Tab-separated table of C-alpha atoms in Angstrom:
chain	number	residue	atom	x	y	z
A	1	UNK	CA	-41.957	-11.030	29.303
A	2	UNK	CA	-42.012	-14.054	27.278
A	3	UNK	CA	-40.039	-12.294	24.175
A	4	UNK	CA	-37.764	-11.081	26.861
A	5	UNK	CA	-36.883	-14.795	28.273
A	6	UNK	CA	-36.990	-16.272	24.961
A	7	UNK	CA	-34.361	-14.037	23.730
A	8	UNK	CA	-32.259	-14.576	26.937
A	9	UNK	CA	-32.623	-18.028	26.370
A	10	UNK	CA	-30.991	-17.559	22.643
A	11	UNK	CA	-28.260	-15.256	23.613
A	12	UNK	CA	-26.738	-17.888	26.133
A	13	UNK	CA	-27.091	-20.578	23.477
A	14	UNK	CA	-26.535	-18.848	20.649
A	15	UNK	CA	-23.360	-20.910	19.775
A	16	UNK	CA	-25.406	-24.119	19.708
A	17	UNK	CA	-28.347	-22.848	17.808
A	18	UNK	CA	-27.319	-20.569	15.241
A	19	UNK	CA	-25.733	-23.842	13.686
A	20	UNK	CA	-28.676	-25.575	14.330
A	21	UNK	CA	-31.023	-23.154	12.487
A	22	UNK	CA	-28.527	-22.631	9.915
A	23	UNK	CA	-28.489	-26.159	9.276
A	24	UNK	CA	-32.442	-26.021	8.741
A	25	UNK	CA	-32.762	-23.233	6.644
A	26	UNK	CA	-30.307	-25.332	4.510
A	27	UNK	CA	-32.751	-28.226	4.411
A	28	UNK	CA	-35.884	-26.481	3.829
A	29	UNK	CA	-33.982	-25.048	0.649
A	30	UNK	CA	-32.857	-27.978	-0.312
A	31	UNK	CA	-36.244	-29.745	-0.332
A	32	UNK	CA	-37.694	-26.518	-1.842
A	33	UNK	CA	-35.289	-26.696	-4.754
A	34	UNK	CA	-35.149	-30.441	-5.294
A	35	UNK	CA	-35.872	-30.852	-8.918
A	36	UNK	CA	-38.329	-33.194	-10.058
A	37	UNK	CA	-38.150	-36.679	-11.174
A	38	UNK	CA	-38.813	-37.621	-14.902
A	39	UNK	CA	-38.359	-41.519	-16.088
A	40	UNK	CA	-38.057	-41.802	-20.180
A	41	UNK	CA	-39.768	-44.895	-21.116
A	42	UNK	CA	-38.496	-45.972	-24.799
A	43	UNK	CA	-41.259	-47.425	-27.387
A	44	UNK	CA	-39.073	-46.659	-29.948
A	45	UNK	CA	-39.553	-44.729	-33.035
A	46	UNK	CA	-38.066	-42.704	-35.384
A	47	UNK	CA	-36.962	-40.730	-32.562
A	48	UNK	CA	-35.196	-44.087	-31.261
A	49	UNK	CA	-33.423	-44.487	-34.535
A	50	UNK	CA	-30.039	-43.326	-36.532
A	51	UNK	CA	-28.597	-44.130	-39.885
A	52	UNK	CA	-25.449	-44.069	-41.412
A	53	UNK	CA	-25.174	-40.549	-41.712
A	54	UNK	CA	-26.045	-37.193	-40.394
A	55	UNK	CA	-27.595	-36.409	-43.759
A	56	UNK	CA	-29.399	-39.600	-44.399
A	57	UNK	CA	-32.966	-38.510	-42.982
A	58	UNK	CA	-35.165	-41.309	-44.923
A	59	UNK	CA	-33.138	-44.801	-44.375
A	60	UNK	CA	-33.005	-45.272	-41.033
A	61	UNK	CA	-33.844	-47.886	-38.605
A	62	UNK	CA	-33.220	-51.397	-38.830
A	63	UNK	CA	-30.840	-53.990	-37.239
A	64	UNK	CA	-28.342	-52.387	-34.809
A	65	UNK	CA	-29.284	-48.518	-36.270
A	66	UNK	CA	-31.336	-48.164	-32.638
A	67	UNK	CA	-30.728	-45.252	-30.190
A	68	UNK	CA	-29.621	-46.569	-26.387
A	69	UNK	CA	-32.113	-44.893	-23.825
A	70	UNK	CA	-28.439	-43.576	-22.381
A	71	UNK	CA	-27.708	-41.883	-24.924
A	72	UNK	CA	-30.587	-39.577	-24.970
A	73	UNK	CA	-29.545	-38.634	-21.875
A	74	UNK	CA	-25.999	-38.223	-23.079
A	75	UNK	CA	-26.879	-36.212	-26.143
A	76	UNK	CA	-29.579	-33.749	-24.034
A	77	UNK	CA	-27.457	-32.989	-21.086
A	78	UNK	CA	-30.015	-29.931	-20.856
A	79	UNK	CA	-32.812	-32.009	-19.733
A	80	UNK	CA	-31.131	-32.645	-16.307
A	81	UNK	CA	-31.337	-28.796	-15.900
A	82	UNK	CA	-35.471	-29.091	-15.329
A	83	UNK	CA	-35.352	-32.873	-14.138
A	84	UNK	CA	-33.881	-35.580	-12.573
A	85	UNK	CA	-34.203	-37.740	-15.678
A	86	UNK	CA	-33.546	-41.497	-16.006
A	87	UNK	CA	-34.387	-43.509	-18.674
A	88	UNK	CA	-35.554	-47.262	-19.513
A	89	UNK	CA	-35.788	-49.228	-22.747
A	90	UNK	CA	-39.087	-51.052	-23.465
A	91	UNK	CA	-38.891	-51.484	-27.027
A	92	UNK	CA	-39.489	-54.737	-28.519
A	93	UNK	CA	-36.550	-57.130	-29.563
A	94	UNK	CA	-34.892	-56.409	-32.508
A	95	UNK	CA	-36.375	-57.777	-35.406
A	96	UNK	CA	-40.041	-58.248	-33.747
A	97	UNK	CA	-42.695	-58.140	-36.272
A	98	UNK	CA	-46.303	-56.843	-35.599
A	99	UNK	CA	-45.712	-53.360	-34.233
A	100	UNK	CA	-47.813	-52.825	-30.696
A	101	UNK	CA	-49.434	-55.477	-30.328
A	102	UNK	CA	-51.684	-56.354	-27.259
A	103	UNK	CA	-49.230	-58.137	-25.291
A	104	UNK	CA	-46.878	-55.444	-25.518
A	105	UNK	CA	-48.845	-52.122	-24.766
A	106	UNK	CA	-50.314	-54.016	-21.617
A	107	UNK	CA	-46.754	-54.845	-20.774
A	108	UNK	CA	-45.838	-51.402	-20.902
A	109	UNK	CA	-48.775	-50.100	-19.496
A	110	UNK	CA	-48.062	-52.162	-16.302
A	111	UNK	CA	-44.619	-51.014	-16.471
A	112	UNK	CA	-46.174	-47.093	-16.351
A	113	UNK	CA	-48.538	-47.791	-13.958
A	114	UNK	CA	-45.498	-49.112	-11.335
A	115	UNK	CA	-43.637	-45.526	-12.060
A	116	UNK	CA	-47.054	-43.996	-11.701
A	117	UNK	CA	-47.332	-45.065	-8.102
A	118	UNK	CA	-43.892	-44.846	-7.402
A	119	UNK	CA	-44.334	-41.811	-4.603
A	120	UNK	CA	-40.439	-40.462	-5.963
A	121	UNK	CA	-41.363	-39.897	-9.689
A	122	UNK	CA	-43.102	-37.052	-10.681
A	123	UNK	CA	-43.500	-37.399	-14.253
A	124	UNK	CA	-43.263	-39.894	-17.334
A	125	UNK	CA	-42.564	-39.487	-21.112
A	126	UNK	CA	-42.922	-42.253	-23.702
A	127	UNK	CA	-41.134	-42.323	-26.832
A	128	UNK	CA	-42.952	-44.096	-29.528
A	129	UNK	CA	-43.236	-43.865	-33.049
A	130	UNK	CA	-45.519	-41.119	-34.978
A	131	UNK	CA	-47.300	-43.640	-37.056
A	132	UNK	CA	-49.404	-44.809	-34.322
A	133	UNK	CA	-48.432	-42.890	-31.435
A	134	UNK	CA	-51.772	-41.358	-30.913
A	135	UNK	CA	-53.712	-44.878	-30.628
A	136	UNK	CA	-50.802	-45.785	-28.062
A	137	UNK	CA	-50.990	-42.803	-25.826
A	138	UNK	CA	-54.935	-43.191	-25.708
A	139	UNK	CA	-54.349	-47.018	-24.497
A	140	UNK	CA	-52.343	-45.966	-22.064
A	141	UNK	CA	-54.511	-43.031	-20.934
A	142	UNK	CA	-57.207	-45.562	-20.795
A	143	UNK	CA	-55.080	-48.204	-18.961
A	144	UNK	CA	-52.725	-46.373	-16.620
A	145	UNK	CA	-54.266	-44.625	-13.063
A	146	UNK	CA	-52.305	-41.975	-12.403
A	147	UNK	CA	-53.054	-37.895	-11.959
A	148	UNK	CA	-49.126	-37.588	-12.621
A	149	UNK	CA	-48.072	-36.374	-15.904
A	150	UNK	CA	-47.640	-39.178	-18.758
A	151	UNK	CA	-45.900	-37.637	-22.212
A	152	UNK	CA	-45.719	-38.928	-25.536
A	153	UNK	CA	-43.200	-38.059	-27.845
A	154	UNK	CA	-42.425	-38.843	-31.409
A	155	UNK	CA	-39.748	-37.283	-33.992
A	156	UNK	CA	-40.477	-36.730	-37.749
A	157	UNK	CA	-36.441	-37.243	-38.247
A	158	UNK	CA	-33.827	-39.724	-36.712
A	159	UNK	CA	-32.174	-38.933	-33.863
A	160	UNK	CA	-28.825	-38.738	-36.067
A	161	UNK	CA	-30.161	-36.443	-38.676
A	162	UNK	CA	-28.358	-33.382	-39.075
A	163	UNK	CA	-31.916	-31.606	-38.790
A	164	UNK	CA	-32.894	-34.054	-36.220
A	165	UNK	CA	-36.355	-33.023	-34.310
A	166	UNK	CA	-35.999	-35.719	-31.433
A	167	UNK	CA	-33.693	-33.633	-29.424
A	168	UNK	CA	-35.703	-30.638	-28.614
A	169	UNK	CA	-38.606	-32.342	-28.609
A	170	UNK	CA	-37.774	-35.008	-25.917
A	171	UNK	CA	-36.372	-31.757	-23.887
A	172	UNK	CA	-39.838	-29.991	-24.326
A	173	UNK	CA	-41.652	-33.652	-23.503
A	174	UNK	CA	-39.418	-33.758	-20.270
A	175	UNK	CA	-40.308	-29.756	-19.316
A	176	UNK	CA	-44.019	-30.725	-19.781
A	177	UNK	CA	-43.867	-33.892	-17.188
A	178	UNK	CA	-41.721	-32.105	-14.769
A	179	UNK	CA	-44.503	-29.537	-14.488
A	180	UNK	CA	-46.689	-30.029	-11.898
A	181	UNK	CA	-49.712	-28.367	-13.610
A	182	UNK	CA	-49.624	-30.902	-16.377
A	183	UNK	CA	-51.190	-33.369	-13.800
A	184	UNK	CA	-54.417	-34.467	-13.705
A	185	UNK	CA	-55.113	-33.969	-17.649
A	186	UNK	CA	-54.528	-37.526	-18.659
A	187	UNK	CA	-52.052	-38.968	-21.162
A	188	UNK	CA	-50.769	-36.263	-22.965
């Protein structure tokens, strides 16, 4: 039968593809486990600021008080549990007057539309400030194509605060775009 010379055909070549199979199984669990990619874009924000102290939670900000895309990453190692998670720094220069202006949110929306179509990214979150971080995220949801998740993300304390919020809530903002069911519903 065919079973019977298919499983001849193993035995006598079992040494060369037992390995072979083993070897494949390996890659298909690798690909199935592959965690996604998640790219932090920084706007800035409360949640991009420190100040002097852990317990100074209202004078923050300013010239040189900024917090490094890095070391979000650095201070949430956790997020790399869900993600792949890289991060890039958008913000305007130090010292730039005029909040988001025009120029800028179309400059950033280009910049999320090239992750968007970038085929090895499967999910975006955008720091920005709470004070107008719903008018942002609609631009962009008006702006950038994409059925991929895009997730905005504020803090109500600086990153440095001893009560800080920006931690857990960039982790939770990196959960929601690694999640595959959070495509499709626009800028969230």
């Amino acid at each position: 039968s065919s079973t019977g010379h298919w499983s001849l055909a193993i035995g006598h070549s079992s040494r060369l593809i037992r390995p072979l199979i083993a070897v494949a199984v390996l890659a298909v669990a690798t690909i199935a486990s592959a965690k996604p990619k998640v790219v932090i874009v920084s706007m800035g924000g409360t949640i991009a600021s420190k100040a002097s102290s852990r317990m100074n939670l209202n004078n923050y900000g300013g010239k040189g008080n900024g917090v490094a895309p890095q070391e979000w990453l650095d201070g949430v190692p956790e997020m790399q549990e869900v993600a792949t998670v890289t991060a890039e720094d958008m913000r305007q220069p130090e010292g730039t007057v005029g909040g988001d202006t025009s120029p800028y949110l179309y400059r950033v929306a280009k910049r999320l539309q090239e992750l968007a179509t970038d085929k090895s990214i499967d999910g975006i979150v955008v720091t920005h400030g709470t004070n107008t971080l719903a008018e942002a995220a609609w631009f962009m949801h008006l702006t950038v194509a994409t059925t991929k998740p895009i997730v905005f993300v504020g803090a109500q304390r600086p990153w440095s605060g001893i009560s800080g919020d920006g931690p857990l809530n960039l982790y939770n903002a990196v959960r929601i775009a690694a999640t595959p069911e959070a495509g499709g519903m626009g800028v969230l």
